[in-house]
Structures are given as C-alpha cells and as structure tokens.
Amino acid sequence: MLEHLQALPTDPVLGLAAEARADSNPEKVDLTLGVYMDEDGLCPVFAAVREAQQALVAEEQTKVYMPPAGDEAYNTGMRRLLLGGDSRVLAEGRVSTVQTPGGCGALRLGSEVVRAASPGARVWVSDPTWPVHIPLLGSVGLEFATYRYYDPASHDVDFDAMTADLKKARPGDVVLLHGCCHNPCGADLSLAQWAEIARMADLQGFTPMVDIAYQGLGDGLENDAAGLRLLVERLPEVIIAASSSKNMGLYRERTGAVLFVCEDASHAANSTGHALAAARRCYSMPPAHGALIGGRILADTRLESAWRAELEGMCTRINGLRVSLRSALESATGRDYAFIEREKGMFSFLGLSAEQAQRLRREHSVYMLDSSRINVAGVNAGNVEYLAASVAAVLGD
Ligand code: LMR
C-alpha cells in the first residue's frame, strides 16, 4: 500500500532549516526558522523556565493524564496575559480556554470549532501569511479567501486594499489576523486600524480569529496585545490561538491555548465542549510539561516578573538588531532599509527575489525563505556585516 505514495516537497520552513543545519560553512547565517537566538547563536532556556522546571521535576508525583482542557493555572495565566487582568469579558465569565499542543494545536482546535459552528465558513487569510496556516486550517475542511495585506513597494500594510477585500466577508466567515509581529512580513496594524476591523466585524458579522504567537517580542507584552484586547472589548465573539513557544521559549514542549470569547458563558462552554471533542479525536489529552512550567510561572508573582524582565530583554535586543541590520544593509547596498526598523518581531522581508534568496544560500551560505523572509533574531554582531555584504553581492550583479 505505502508504495503508492508520492514523495512530497519538503516543508517550506523546516526543509530549509534542515538544509542550513547541514551546511558546514563556518560563515553560514541561518535566518530560516522563527526561533530566538542569542549572540552566540543559541536558543536559550529562560532562567524562570529553568527554575519552574526544577521545582516541577522535584515535586512531581505522577504522570497521569492531564485533564482534557489542560492545566488550570496555565489557562488562567494565559487568559490574564492575553486579555489583561482587568478585562471585562473575564469578569463576565465569557471566555473559555483549552490548553493545546502549541499554537498549531490552538489553530487546529479553533478551526474545528469554526467548522462545527459554521460548516460553510470561509477563512480570510492575509496575503502573505505563515505558510502553514492554509494546510493547518484547511485540514478540517474550511475554505479560504485571501485579503491583500502587505505592500512590497512601501513595505507597509496596504490597509485600503485589506478593508476593500474584507468588505466581502460574510456572517459566519472567519478573518484570521496576526495579533502582533506579523509572520512573515513584520508589518502590524495600528490601533486605529484594529478599531476599523472591529467596526467591520460588528457591521458584517464575521468572527475574528487572532493568531498571537509572538506576544512580548514586538513592543512588549501589553502593547502587543492591544489590538486583540480592542477586538475583545468591542465584539461579541473572538477566537484566539496563542503560543508559549517564543515568549516563554517552550518551543519543543508544545505549549499553547485556544480561547473562545463569546457572547455569553453558555456559548463559551459549548465552544470548549466542541474543542475537547476535536482534541479527543486528534490526540486525546494535552502534553503536560510546558504548561505545568508556564502555569507555575504565571501563578507566582516573583517568577512572573523575572520572566517578564527576561522577555523584555529579548524584545529590546531584537529591536536593537533591527537598527544594526538596517544600518549595515544601507552601508553595504546604498539602499533604503528604514522599514526594517519600523517592522516588529522576528520577521521581515528583505525584498529579494526567490532567485536572489537561492543565490544567497548557494554562494554565501546565507539562509532565508525564498520569499526573502528573515528571522531577525538570527542576526548577531558577528554575522550582520557578512549578511549585509552577501545581500549587496546578490543585488549588485
Ligand atoms: C516560523 O514561521 O518559522 C515558525 O513559526 C516556526 C514554524 O513552525 O514554522
């Protein structure tokens, strides 16, 4: 039977990351996968995570299954982190939460619930979006429509085009939005633009689904959630897919949550019921380790402030890298790269063609996606000049 399978192309992100790993050139620069790297090129474990993990290992009494909805301390902490401690919808009990295997699990459960509630729903995705969004949400049988988002000429959000396209979203449709640090382009909506999206959702009756995987890595934990909080404040219904991979560095522990903000508590409970049924069909119970660590951090004021400080340090460093990358690229190429400083989070497009991105890999061991998406957090003081010179070389001939 299995001989009938055709070989599939490699994953657009993971395939290139593997190629980069296999390159033995000591000058190689790997800007493929969205993970935070320190100055030594290592993806570090947060000190707060290490401390919570040590306590967890010392105190753990059992490896019995987690409850289907996951760790309550983690879910409570995530609700507060995403919606704010003083959130009205939290006080009104209109939010339900399921802990998931990473942000991908949250997107999957969220779309399973959408499919159950609105089988004909179209999911509106930004052009461009994270390449995995479409296969992931599509795997539950949802259909897609695209809204224009990023203008490569201005390196900014084309908001007029976005809203022109979203005028066609119908009641029962879902509009997938990146909460902050847009993946892949780094261009985010302003608060006024979030307000306009909220107005349109209210008028047209579509439901926003916010994928927020980089909270804290753009403008800080609170600012990065401001757009999402505005939607939640103004609309009866928002679905949120959140991840602790990046902002707690829990990548391999697969730790995330899906939140259903609903018109009333009974809708929220029913949404969770459908999410749990979908989880049971896919993987039964959620993984424990990452969520138990995250839950301990978020339930402990001292550990939480240590974690917040460390995350703030990462955010400041990424924004500093954006400044040095802009300056190195401008000196090496004589072109304008101000947009790199304006954009947020781990990603930006360098504005290169696929052929130029491939030449960078082949001739310079500089790895980025064919779209020229780079992981800014893979840049460091030791590789920024080489990166800029390599880009100048492929632009020059
Ligand atoms: C990325 O876009 O590089 C990250 O979100 C990692 C992934 O799974 O693709």
mmCIF file of C-alpha atoms and ligand atoms in Angstrom:
data_model
loop_
_atom_site.group_PDB
_atom_site.id
_atom_site.type_symbol
_atom_site.label_atom_id
_atom_site.label_comp_id
_atom_site.label_asym_id
_atom_site.label_seq_id
_atom_site.Cartn_x
_atom_site.Cartn_y
_atom_site.Cartn_z
ATOM 1 C CA MET A 1 0.000 0.000 0.000
ATOM 2 C CA LEU A 2 2.577 2.552 1.038
ATOM 3 C CA GLU A 3 4.421 2.136 -2.260
ATOM 4 C CA HIS A 4 1.609 4.184 -3.848
ATOM 5 C CA LEU A 5 2.715 7.320 -2.008
ATOM 6 C CA GLN A 6 4.471 10.038 -3.952
ATOM 7 C CA ALA A 7 7.344 11.941 -2.366
ATOM 8 C CA LEU A 8 6.156 15.284 -1.000
ATOM 9 C CA PRO A 9 8.083 18.534 -1.274
ATOM 10 C CA THR A 10 9.796 19.453 1.988
ATOM 11 C CA ASP A 11 8.119 21.922 4.352
ATOM 12 C CA PRO A 12 8.934 25.486 3.216
ATOM 13 C CA VAL A 13 10.352 26.467 6.616
ATOM 14 C CA LEU A 14 11.554 23.201 8.185
ATOM 15 C CA GLY A 15 13.100 21.917 4.942
ATOM 16 C CA LEU A 16 15.320 24.987 4.622
ATOM 17 C CA ALA A 17 16.183 24.943 8.316
ATOM 18 C CA ALA A 18 17.457 21.368 7.849
ATOM 19 C CA GLU A 19 19.450 22.460 4.801
ATOM 20 C CA ALA A 20 21.027 25.257 6.835
ATOM 21 C CA ARG A 21 21.876 22.904 9.691
ATOM 22 C CA ALA A 22 23.675 20.587 7.282
ATOM 23 C CA ASP A 23 25.840 23.395 5.822
ATOM 24 C CA SER A 24 29.331 23.219 7.345
ATOM 25 C CA ASN A 25 30.486 26.670 6.154
ATOM 26 C CA PRO A 26 31.668 28.413 9.369
ATOM 27 C CA GLU A 27 30.336 31.713 7.987
ATOM 28 C CA LYS A 28 26.820 30.399 7.399
ATOM 29 C CA VAL A 29 23.941 32.566 8.567
ATOM 30 C CA ASP A 30 20.708 30.726 9.341
ATOM 31 C CA LEU A 31 17.699 33.055 9.244
ATOM 32 C CA THR A 32 15.117 30.415 8.391
ATOM 33 C CA LEU A 33 13.153 29.176 11.398
ATOM 34 C CA GLY A 34 11.393 31.650 13.712
ATOM 35 C CA VAL A 35 13.275 30.985 16.913
ATOM 36 C CA TYR A 36 15.052 33.467 19.157
ATOM 37 C CA MET A 37 18.868 33.182 19.047
ATOM 38 C CA ASP A 38 21.237 34.917 21.438
ATOM 39 C CA GLU A 39 24.600 36.492 20.468
ATOM 40 C CA ASP A 40 26.191 33.000 20.465
ATOM 41 C CA GLY A 41 23.585 31.629 18.085
ATOM 42 C CA LEU A 42 21.873 29.607 20.823
ATOM 43 C CA CYS A 43 18.165 29.444 21.562
ATOM 44 C CA PRO A 44 18.341 29.873 25.356
ATOM 45 C CA VAL A 45 16.187 28.443 28.142
ATOM 46 C CA PHE A 46 14.634 31.301 30.173
ATOM 47 C CA ALA A 47 16.004 31.380 33.749
ATOM 48 C CA ALA A 48 12.397 31.483 35.047
ATOM 49 C CA VAL A 49 11.582 28.387 32.974
ATOM 50 C CA ARG A 50 14.638 26.576 34.310
ATOM 51 C CA GLU A 51 13.647 27.411 37.892
ATOM 52 C CA ALA A 52 9.996 26.392 37.459
ATOM 53 C CA GLN A 53 11.096 23.208 35.700
ATOM 54 C CA GLN A 54 13.458 22.233 38.513
ATOM 55 C CA ALA A 55 10.710 22.688 41.098
ATOM 56 C CA LEU A 56 8.282 20.750 38.916
ATOM 57 C CA VAL A 57 10.647 17.809 38.486
ATOM 58 C CA ALA A 58 11.427 17.765 42.217
ATOM 59 C CA GLU A 59 7.771 17.870 43.247
ATOM 60 C CA GLU A 60 6.053 15.858 40.530
ATOM 61 C CA GLN A 61 4.177 12.884 41.981
ATOM 62 C CA THR A 62 2.502 11.421 38.922
ATOM 63 C CA LYS A 63 2.485 11.221 35.184
ATOM 64 C CA VAL A 64 -1.241 10.538 35.000
ATOM 65 C CA TYR A 65 -3.092 12.198 32.092
ATOM 66 C CA MET A 66 -3.709 15.915 32.188
ATOM 67 C CA PRO A 67 -7.359 16.992 32.371
ATOM 68 C CA PRO A 68 -8.688 17.332 28.793
ATOM 69 C CA ALA A 69 -8.753 21.164 28.970
ATOM 70 C CA GLY A 70 -5.220 21.205 30.392
ATOM 71 C CA ASP A 71 -3.557 22.867 33.347
ATOM 72 C CA GLU A 72 -5.874 25.336 35.063
ATOM 73 C CA ALA A 73 -3.054 27.567 36.329
ATOM 74 C CA TYR A 74 -1.678 27.852 32.798
ATOM 75 C CA ASN A 75 -5.099 28.552 31.288
ATOM 76 C CA THR A 76 -5.900 31.192 33.914
ATOM 77 C CA GLY A 77 -2.484 32.818 33.459
ATOM 78 C CA MET A 78 -2.837 32.847 29.673
ATOM 79 C CA ARG A 79 -6.281 34.474 29.859
ATOM 80 C CA ARG A 80 -4.827 37.257 32.003
ATOM 81 C CA LEU A 81 -1.740 37.646 29.807
ATOM 82 C CA LEU A 82 -3.761 37.889 26.626
ATOM 83 C CA LEU A 83 -6.798 39.848 27.772
ATOM 84 C CA GLY A 84 -5.381 41.854 30.698
ATOM 85 C CA GLY A 85 -6.067 41.398 34.416
ATOM 86 C CA ASP A 86 -8.886 43.951 34.370
ATOM 87 C CA SER A 87 -10.630 42.518 31.320
ATOM 88 C CA ARG A 88 -14.398 42.955 31.406
ATOM 89 C CA VAL A 89 -15.037 39.750 29.448
ATOM 90 C CA LEU A 90 -13.064 37.799 32.038
ATOM 91 C CA ALA A 91 -15.133 39.296 34.850
ATOM 92 C CA GLU A 92 -18.278 38.403 32.922
ATOM 93 C CA GLY A 93 -17.134 34.783 32.549
ATOM 94 C CA ARG A 94 -17.491 34.921 28.765
ATOM 95 C CA VAL A 95 -14.155 33.249 27.971
ATOM 96 C CA SER A 96 -13.313 29.559 27.868
ATOM 97 C CA THR A 97 -9.838 28.121 27.379
ATOM 98 C CA VAL A 98 -8.327 24.845 26.250
ATOM 99 C CA GLN A 99 -4.608 24.185 26.630
ATOM 100 C CA THR A 100 -3.247 22.877 23.330
ATOM 101 C CA PRO A 101 -0.130 21.314 21.809
ATOM 102 C CA GLY A 102 1.454 24.656 20.829
ATOM 103 C CA GLY A 103 -0.087 27.448 18.798
ATOM 104 C CA CYS A 104 -0.669 24.967 15.951
ATOM 105 C CA GLY A 105 -2.892 22.869 18.212
ATOM 106 C CA ALA A 106 -4.781 26.042 19.136
ATOM 107 C CA LEU A 107 -5.320 26.915 15.471
ATOM 108 C CA ARG A 108 -6.446 23.373 14.751
ATOM 109 C CA LEU A 109 -8.957 23.222 17.634
ATOM 110 C CA GLY A 110 -10.164 26.736 16.841
ATOM 111 C CA SER A 111 -10.839 25.771 13.241
ATOM 112 C CA GLU A 112 -12.544 22.523 14.265
ATOM 113 C CA VAL A 113 -14.949 24.604 16.367
ATOM 114 C CA VAL A 114 -15.484 27.034 13.478
ATOM 115 C CA ARG A 115 -16.292 24.132 11.163
ATOM 116 C CA ALA A 116 -18.784 22.703 13.671
ATOM 117 C CA ALA A 117 -20.446 26.106 14.165
ATOM 118 C CA SER A 118 -20.373 27.327 10.566
ATOM 119 C CA PRO A 119 -19.692 24.474 8.104
ATOM 120 C CA GLY A 120 -19.723 26.821 5.098
ATOM 121 C CA ALA A 121 -17.334 29.301 6.708
ATOM 122 C CA ARG A 122 -14.613 30.823 4.617
ATOM 123 C CA VAL A 123 -11.428 31.731 6.427
ATOM 124 C CA TRP A 124 -9.944 35.007 5.221
ATOM 125 C CA VAL A 125 -6.158 34.928 5.371
ATOM 126 C CA SER A 126 -3.729 37.746 4.772
ATOM 127 C CA ASP A 127 -1.576 37.807 1.663
ATOM 128 C CA PRO A 128 1.036 36.838 2.672
ATOM 129 C CA THR A 129 0.562 34.663 5.711
ATOM 130 C CA TRP A 130 2.503 31.972 7.571
ATOM 131 C CA PRO A 131 2.772 29.137 5.007
ATOM 132 C CA VAL A 132 1.355 26.582 7.461
ATOM 133 C CA HIS A 133 -1.905 28.466 8.081
ATOM 134 C CA ILE A 134 -3.574 27.164 4.943
ATOM 135 C CA PRO A 135 -2.763 23.439 5.261
ATOM 136 C CA LEU A 136 -3.418 23.596 9.004
ATOM 137 C CA LEU A 137 -6.824 25.276 8.905
ATOM 138 C CA GLY A 138 -7.656 23.601 5.612
ATOM 139 C CA SER A 139 -7.187 20.169 7.177
ATOM 140 C CA VAL A 140 -10.585 20.493 8.868
ATOM 141 C CA GLY A 141 -12.260 21.231 5.527
ATOM 142 C CA LEU A 142 -12.612 25.000 5.749
ATOM 143 C CA GLU A 143 -12.421 27.087 2.617
ATOM 144 C CA PHE A 144 -10.204 30.094 2.165
ATOM 145 C CA ALA A 145 -10.363 33.577 0.792
ATOM 146 C CA THR A 146 -7.437 35.971 0.720
ATOM 147 C CA TYR A 147 -7.245 39.604 1.708
ATOM 148 C CA ARG A 148 -4.462 41.863 0.499
ATOM 149 C CA TYR A 149 -2.233 42.935 3.394
ATOM 150 C CA TYR A 150 1.395 43.738 2.659
ATOM 151 C CA ASP A 151 2.547 46.162 0.009
ATOM 152 C CA PRO A 152 6.098 45.179 -1.018
ATOM 153 C CA ALA A 153 6.711 48.614 -2.553
ATOM 154 C CA SER A 154 6.036 50.599 0.626
ATOM 155 C CA HIS A 155 6.944 47.694 2.976
ATOM 156 C CA ASP A 156 3.795 48.535 4.877
ATOM 157 C CA VAL A 157 0.234 47.342 5.398
ATOM 158 C CA ASP A 158 -1.989 48.259 2.457
ATOM 159 C CA PHE A 159 -4.965 48.958 4.688
ATOM 160 C CA ASP A 160 -7.211 50.307 1.937
ATOM 161 C CA ALA A 161 -6.768 47.084 -0.033
ATOM 162 C CA MET A 162 -7.235 44.988 3.108
ATOM 163 C CA THR A 163 -10.528 46.612 4.020
ATOM 164 C CA ALA A 164 -11.729 46.594 0.395
ATOM 165 C CA ASP A 165 -11.250 42.806 0.367
ATOM 166 C CA LEU A 166 -12.715 42.236 3.814
ATOM 167 C CA LYS A 167 -15.910 44.052 2.817
ATOM 168 C CA LYS A 168 -16.745 40.745 1.118
ATOM 169 C CA ALA A 169 -16.548 38.737 4.369
ATOM 170 C CA ARG A 170 -19.981 37.371 5.283
ATOM 171 C CA PRO A 171 -21.636 36.490 8.593
ATOM 172 C CA GLY A 172 -20.276 33.083 9.599
ATOM 173 C CA ASP A 173 -16.899 33.766 7.950
ATOM 174 C CA VAL A 174 -13.706 33.966 9.961
ATOM 175 C CA VAL A 175 -10.994 36.558 9.449
ATOM 176 C CA LEU A 176 -7.597 35.312 10.561
ATOM 177 C CA LEU A 177 -5.465 38.142 11.945
ATOM 178 C CA HIS A 178 -1.908 38.122 13.282
ATOM 179 C CA GLY A 179 -2.114 39.567 16.807
ATOM 180 C CA CYS A 180 1.342 41.176 16.540
ATOM 181 C CA CYS A 181 4.708 40.676 14.817
ATOM 182 C CA HIS A 182 3.116 39.569 11.532
ATOM 183 C CA ASN A 183 4.628 36.356 10.205
ATOM 184 C CA PRO A 184 6.131 36.670 7.575
ATOM 185 C CA CYS A 185 6.248 40.445 6.962
ATOM 186 C CA GLY A 186 6.635 42.129 10.390
ATOM 187 C CA ALA A 187 4.174 44.904 9.375
ATOM 188 C CA ASP A 188 1.466 45.270 12.022
ATOM 189 C CA LEU A 189 -1.870 47.081 12.180
ATOM 190 C CA SER A 190 -2.059 50.363 14.095
ATOM 191 C CA LEU A 191 -4.612 50.626 16.899
ATOM 192 C CA ALA A 192 -6.813 52.788 14.662
ATOM 193 C CA GLN A 193 -6.727 50.039 12.037
ATOM 194 C CA TRP A 194 -7.668 47.397 14.609
ATOM 195 C CA ALA A 195 -10.605 49.636 15.536
ATOM 196 C CA GLU A 196 -11.693 49.733 11.898
ATOM 197 C CA ILE A 197 -11.512 45.917 11.686
ATOM 198 C CA ALA A 198 -13.643 45.722 14.854
ATOM 199 C CA ARG A 199 -16.178 48.095 13.268
ATOM 200 C CA MET A 200 -16.336 45.971 10.110
ATOM 201 C CA ALA A 201 -16.687 42.711 12.074
ATOM 202 C CA ASP A 202 -19.536 44.223 14.051
ATOM 203 C CA LEU A 203 -21.290 45.521 10.940
ATOM 204 C CA GLN A 204 -20.741 42.482 8.717
ATOM 205 C CA GLY A 205 -20.971 39.740 11.328
ATOM 206 C CA PHE A 206 -17.704 37.944 10.680
ATOM 207 C CA THR A 207 -15.670 36.458 13.545
ATOM 208 C CA PRO A 208 -12.021 37.418 14.013
ATOM 209 C CA MET A 209 -9.611 34.619 14.819
ATOM 210 C CA VAL A 210 -6.402 36.086 16.208
ATOM 211 C CA ASP A 211 -3.208 34.073 15.949
ATOM 212 C CA ILE A 212 -0.869 35.520 18.567
ATOM 213 C CA ALA A 213 2.407 33.624 18.713
ATOM 214 C CA TYR A 214 4.849 36.471 19.410
ATOM 215 C CA GLN A 215 3.299 38.490 22.252
ATOM 216 C CA GLY A 216 6.068 40.411 24.009
ATOM 217 C CA LEU A 217 8.558 40.310 21.153
ATOM 218 C CA GLY A 218 7.371 43.378 19.238
ATOM 219 C CA ASP A 219 6.523 46.253 21.566
ATOM 220 C CA GLY A 220 6.192 44.485 24.925
ATOM 221 C CA LEU A 221 3.552 42.175 26.395
ATOM 222 C CA GLU A 222 0.837 44.778 26.904
ATOM 223 C CA ASN A 223 1.265 46.771 23.672
ATOM 224 C CA ASP A 224 1.426 43.611 21.597
ATOM 225 C CA ALA A 225 -1.984 42.544 22.890
ATOM 226 C CA ALA A 226 -3.621 45.959 22.466
ATOM 227 C CA GLY A 227 -5.269 45.210 19.097
ATOM 228 C CA LEU A 228 -6.583 41.884 20.311
ATOM 229 C CA ARG A 229 -7.940 43.457 23.502
ATOM 230 C CA LEU A 230 -9.701 46.133 21.474
ATOM 231 C CA LEU A 231 -11.492 43.471 19.405
ATOM 232 C CA VAL A 232 -12.460 41.556 22.533
ATOM 233 C CA GLU A 233 -13.770 44.719 24.166
ATOM 234 C CA ARG A 234 -15.943 45.676 21.191
ATOM 235 C CA LEU A 235 -17.162 42.410 19.696
ATOM 236 C CA PRO A 236 -19.391 39.619 20.946
ATOM 237 C CA GLU A 237 -17.099 36.909 19.620
ATOM 238 C CA VAL A 238 -13.349 36.430 19.070
ATOM 239 C CA ILE A 239 -11.313 33.223 18.811
ATOM 240 C CA ILE A 240 -7.699 33.416 19.988
ATOM 241 C CA ALA A 241 -4.884 30.973 19.204
ATOM 242 C CA ALA A 242 -1.911 31.648 21.475
ATOM 243 C CA SER A 243 1.510 30.084 21.778
ATOM 244 C CA SER A 244 4.131 29.994 24.541
ATOM 245 C CA SER A 245 6.815 28.710 22.154
ATOM 246 C CA LYS A 246 8.500 32.037 21.557
ATOM 247 C CA ASN A 247 7.695 34.240 24.541
ATOM 248 C CA MET A 248 8.484 31.522 27.095
ATOM 249 C CA GLY A 249 10.958 29.694 24.879
ATOM 250 C CA LEU A 250 8.936 26.476 25.322
ATOM 251 C CA TYR A 251 9.179 25.550 21.638
ATOM 252 C CA ARG A 252 9.684 21.806 21.946
ATOM 253 C CA GLU A 253 7.272 21.436 24.840
ATOM 254 C CA ARG A 254 4.353 22.291 22.513
ATOM 255 C CA THR A 255 2.525 24.697 24.785
ATOM 256 C CA GLY A 256 -0.342 26.919 23.735
ATOM 257 C CA ALA A 257 -4.002 27.681 24.278
ATOM 258 C CA VAL A 258 -7.161 28.383 22.358
ATOM 259 C CA LEU A 259 -9.570 30.912 23.865
ATOM 260 C CA PHE A 260 -13.193 31.376 22.907
ATOM 261 C CA VAL A 261 -14.522 34.810 23.794
ATOM 262 C CA CYS A 262 -18.276 34.503 23.360
ATOM 263 C CA GLU A 263 -21.451 36.483 23.770
ATOM 264 C CA ASP A 264 -22.303 34.582 26.941
ATOM 265 C CA ALA A 265 -20.906 31.893 29.216
ATOM 266 C CA SER A 266 -23.003 29.101 27.732
ATOM 267 C CA HIS A 267 -21.646 29.727 24.208
ATOM 268 C CA ALA A 268 -18.135 29.702 25.655
ATOM 269 C CA ALA A 269 -18.799 26.382 27.407
ATOM 270 C CA ASN A 270 -20.245 24.865 24.207
ATOM 271 C CA SER A 271 -17.212 26.031 22.224
ATOM 272 C CA THR A 272 -14.948 24.324 24.718
ATOM 273 C CA GLY A 273 -17.087 21.175 24.507
ATOM 274 C CA HIS A 274 -16.565 21.045 20.741
ATOM 275 C CA ALA A 275 -12.844 21.823 21.103
ATOM 276 C CA LEU A 276 -12.448 18.980 23.602
ATOM 277 C CA ALA A 277 -14.304 16.565 21.324
ATOM 278 C CA ALA A 278 -11.957 17.557 18.484
ATOM 279 C CA ALA A 279 -8.934 17.123 20.752
ATOM 280 C CA ARG A 280 -10.178 13.663 21.732
ATOM 281 C CA ARG A 281 -10.393 12.735 18.042
ATOM 282 C CA CYS A 282 -6.858 14.013 17.349
ATOM 283 C CA TYR A 283 -4.654 13.497 20.405
ATOM 284 C CA SER A 284 -6.912 12.979 23.471
ATOM 285 C CA MET A 285 -5.110 14.811 26.260
ATOM 286 C CA PRO A 286 -2.691 17.754 26.047
ATOM 287 C CA PRO A 287 1.032 17.475 26.830
ATOM 288 C CA ALA A 288 1.905 18.394 30.419
ATOM 289 C CA HIS A 289 5.474 19.585 30.821
ATOM 290 C CA GLY A 290 5.434 23.011 29.169
ATOM 291 C CA ALA A 291 2.023 24.010 30.506
ATOM 292 C CA LEU A 292 2.929 22.979 34.056
ATOM 293 C CA ILE A 293 6.040 25.154 33.791
ATOM 294 C CA GLY A 294 4.102 28.061 32.255
ATOM 295 C CA GLY A 295 1.370 27.667 34.862
ATOM 296 C CA ARG A 296 3.900 27.823 37.695
ATOM 297 C CA ILE A 297 5.467 30.970 36.260
ATOM 298 C CA LEU A 298 2.159 32.736 35.736
ATOM 299 C CA ALA A 299 0.863 31.791 39.191
ATOM 300 C CA ASP A 300 3.931 33.134 41.011
ATOM 301 C CA THR A 301 4.478 36.906 41.123
ATOM 302 C CA ARG A 302 8.250 36.679 41.601
ATOM 303 C CA LEU A 303 8.792 34.150 38.821
ATOM 304 C CA GLU A 304 6.470 36.033 36.521
ATOM 305 C CA SER A 305 8.365 39.298 36.942
ATOM 306 C CA ALA A 306 11.681 37.501 36.343
ATOM 307 C CA TRP A 307 10.222 36.023 33.150
ATOM 308 C CA ARG A 308 8.791 39.391 32.063
ATOM 309 C CA ALA A 309 12.183 41.062 32.550
ATOM 310 C CA GLU A 310 13.955 38.413 30.508
ATOM 311 C CA LEU A 311 11.386 38.647 27.730
ATOM 312 C CA GLU A 312 11.726 42.416 27.716
ATOM 313 C CA GLY A 313 15.477 41.961 27.288
ATOM 314 C CA MET A 314 14.883 39.767 24.238
ATOM 315 C CA CYS A 315 12.439 42.258 22.776
ATOM 316 C CA THR A 316 14.864 45.133 23.256
ATOM 317 C CA ARG A 317 17.644 43.094 21.687
ATOM 318 C CA ILE A 318 15.551 42.233 18.622
ATOM 319 C CA ASN A 319 14.679 45.899 18.163
ATOM 320 C CA GLY A 320 18.398 46.733 18.511
ATOM 321 C CA LEU A 321 19.224 44.114 15.877
ATOM 322 C CA ARG A 322 16.731 45.782 13.571
ATOM 323 C CA VAL A 323 18.660 49.048 13.986
ATOM 324 C CA SER A 324 22.049 47.467 13.278
ATOM 325 C CA LEU A 325 20.739 45.415 10.373
ATOM 326 C CA ARG A 326 19.224 48.486 8.775
ATOM 327 C CA SER A 327 22.463 50.384 9.134
ATOM 328 C CA ALA A 328 24.650 47.513 7.828
ATOM 329 C CA LEU A 329 22.368 46.950 4.825
ATOM 330 C CA GLU A 330 22.205 50.648 3.995
ATOM 331 C CA SER A 331 26.004 50.987 4.137
ATOM 332 C CA ALA A 332 26.594 47.842 2.068
ATOM 333 C CA THR A 333 23.950 48.487 -0.605
ATOM 334 C CA GLY A 334 23.280 52.240 -0.610
ATOM 335 C CA ARG A 335 19.554 51.419 -0.481
ATOM 336 C CA ASP A 336 16.857 52.420 1.996
ATOM 337 C CA TYR A 337 16.071 49.826 4.681
ATOM 338 C CA ALA A 338 14.200 52.071 7.130
ATOM 339 C CA PHE A 339 11.308 49.601 7.028
ATOM 340 C CA ILE A 340 13.362 47.025 8.935
ATOM 341 C CA GLU A 341 13.401 49.355 11.913
ATOM 342 C CA ARG A 342 9.673 50.079 11.604
ATOM 343 C CA GLU A 343 8.607 46.433 11.443
ATOM 344 C CA LYS A 344 8.073 44.321 14.543
ATOM 345 C CA GLY A 345 9.019 40.964 15.952
ATOM 346 C CA MET A 346 11.134 38.244 14.448
ATOM 347 C CA PHE A 347 10.350 38.633 10.751
ATOM 348 C CA SER A 348 10.846 40.985 7.828
ATOM 349 C CA PHE A 349 11.113 40.533 4.092
ATOM 350 C CA LEU A 350 14.394 41.764 2.618
ATOM 351 C CA GLY A 351 12.640 42.473 -0.681
ATOM 352 C CA LEU A 352 14.739 39.999 -2.690
ATOM 353 C CA SER A 353 13.539 37.704 -5.471
ATOM 354 C CA ALA A 354 13.398 33.949 -4.935
ATOM 355 C CA GLU A 355 16.371 33.634 -7.258
ATOM 356 C CA GLN A 356 18.397 36.082 -5.172
ATOM 357 C CA ALA A 357 17.434 34.222 -1.969
ATOM 358 C CA GLN A 358 18.574 30.968 -3.577
ATOM 359 C CA ARG A 359 21.869 32.527 -4.670
ATOM 360 C CA LEU A 360 22.435 33.716 -1.102
ATOM 361 C CA ARG A 361 22.140 30.106 0.026
ATOM 362 C CA ARG A 362 24.242 28.646 -2.765
ATOM 363 C CA GLU A 363 27.007 31.215 -2.945
ATOM 364 C CA HIS A 364 27.135 32.678 0.571
ATOM 365 C CA SER A 365 25.574 30.094 2.920
ATOM 366 C CA VAL A 366 23.032 32.743 3.965
ATOM 367 C CA TYR A 367 19.698 31.013 4.534
ATOM 368 C CA MET A 368 16.318 32.705 4.347
ATOM 369 C CA LEU A 369 12.992 31.633 2.878
ATOM 370 C CA ASP A 370 12.527 32.063 -0.887
ATOM 371 C CA SER A 371 10.167 34.934 -0.104
ATOM 372 C CA SER A 372 13.255 36.631 1.465
ATOM 373 C CA ARG A 373 11.649 36.376 4.918
ATOM 374 C CA ILE A 374 14.397 36.573 7.506
ATOM 375 C CA ASN A 375 14.360 35.731 11.187
ATOM 376 C CA VAL A 376 15.800 38.968 12.570
ATOM 377 C CA ALA A 377 16.510 37.162 15.841
ATOM 378 C CA GLY A 378 19.091 35.052 13.968
ATOM 379 C CA VAL A 379 21.211 38.148 13.268
ATOM 380 C CA ASN A 380 24.037 38.993 15.680
ATOM 381 C CA ALA A 381 27.043 41.282 15.968
ATOM 382 C CA GLY A 382 29.226 38.545 14.493
ATOM 383 C CA ASN A 383 27.210 37.961 11.296
ATOM 384 C CA VAL A 384 25.478 41.246 10.476
ATOM 385 C CA GLU A 385 28.286 42.634 8.272
ATOM 386 C CA TYR A 386 28.698 39.346 6.386
ATOM 387 C CA LEU A 387 24.939 39.165 5.881
ATOM 388 C CA ALA A 388 24.793 42.735 4.563
ATOM 389 C CA ALA A 389 27.800 42.186 2.240
ATOM 390 C CA SER A 390 26.210 38.987 0.907
ATOM 391 C CA VAL A 391 22.922 40.770 0.217
ATOM 392 C CA ALA A 392 24.835 43.574 -1.527
ATOM 393 C CA ALA A 393 26.637 40.972 -3.641
ATOM 394 C CA VAL A 394 23.427 39.385 -4.956
ATOM 395 C CA LEU A 395 21.808 42.777 -5.502
ATOM 396 C CA GLY A 396 24.872 44.072 -7.319
ATOM 397 C CA ASP A 397 25.012 41.650 -10.263
HETATM 398 C C1 LMR B 1 8.290 30.057 11.636
HETATM 399 O O1 LMR B 1 7.441 30.616 10.947
HETATM 400 O O2 LMR B 1 9.468 29.962 11.312
HETATM 401 C C2 LMR B 1 7.891 29.482 12.971
HETATM 402 O O3 LMR B 1 6.581 29.775 13.240
HETATM 403 C C3 LMR B 1 8.212 28.042 13.086
HETATM 404 C C4 LMR B 1 7.380 27.166 12.202
HETATM 405 O O4 LMR B 1 6.833 26.207 12.724
HETATM 406 O O5 LMR B 1 7.285 27.411 11.004
#
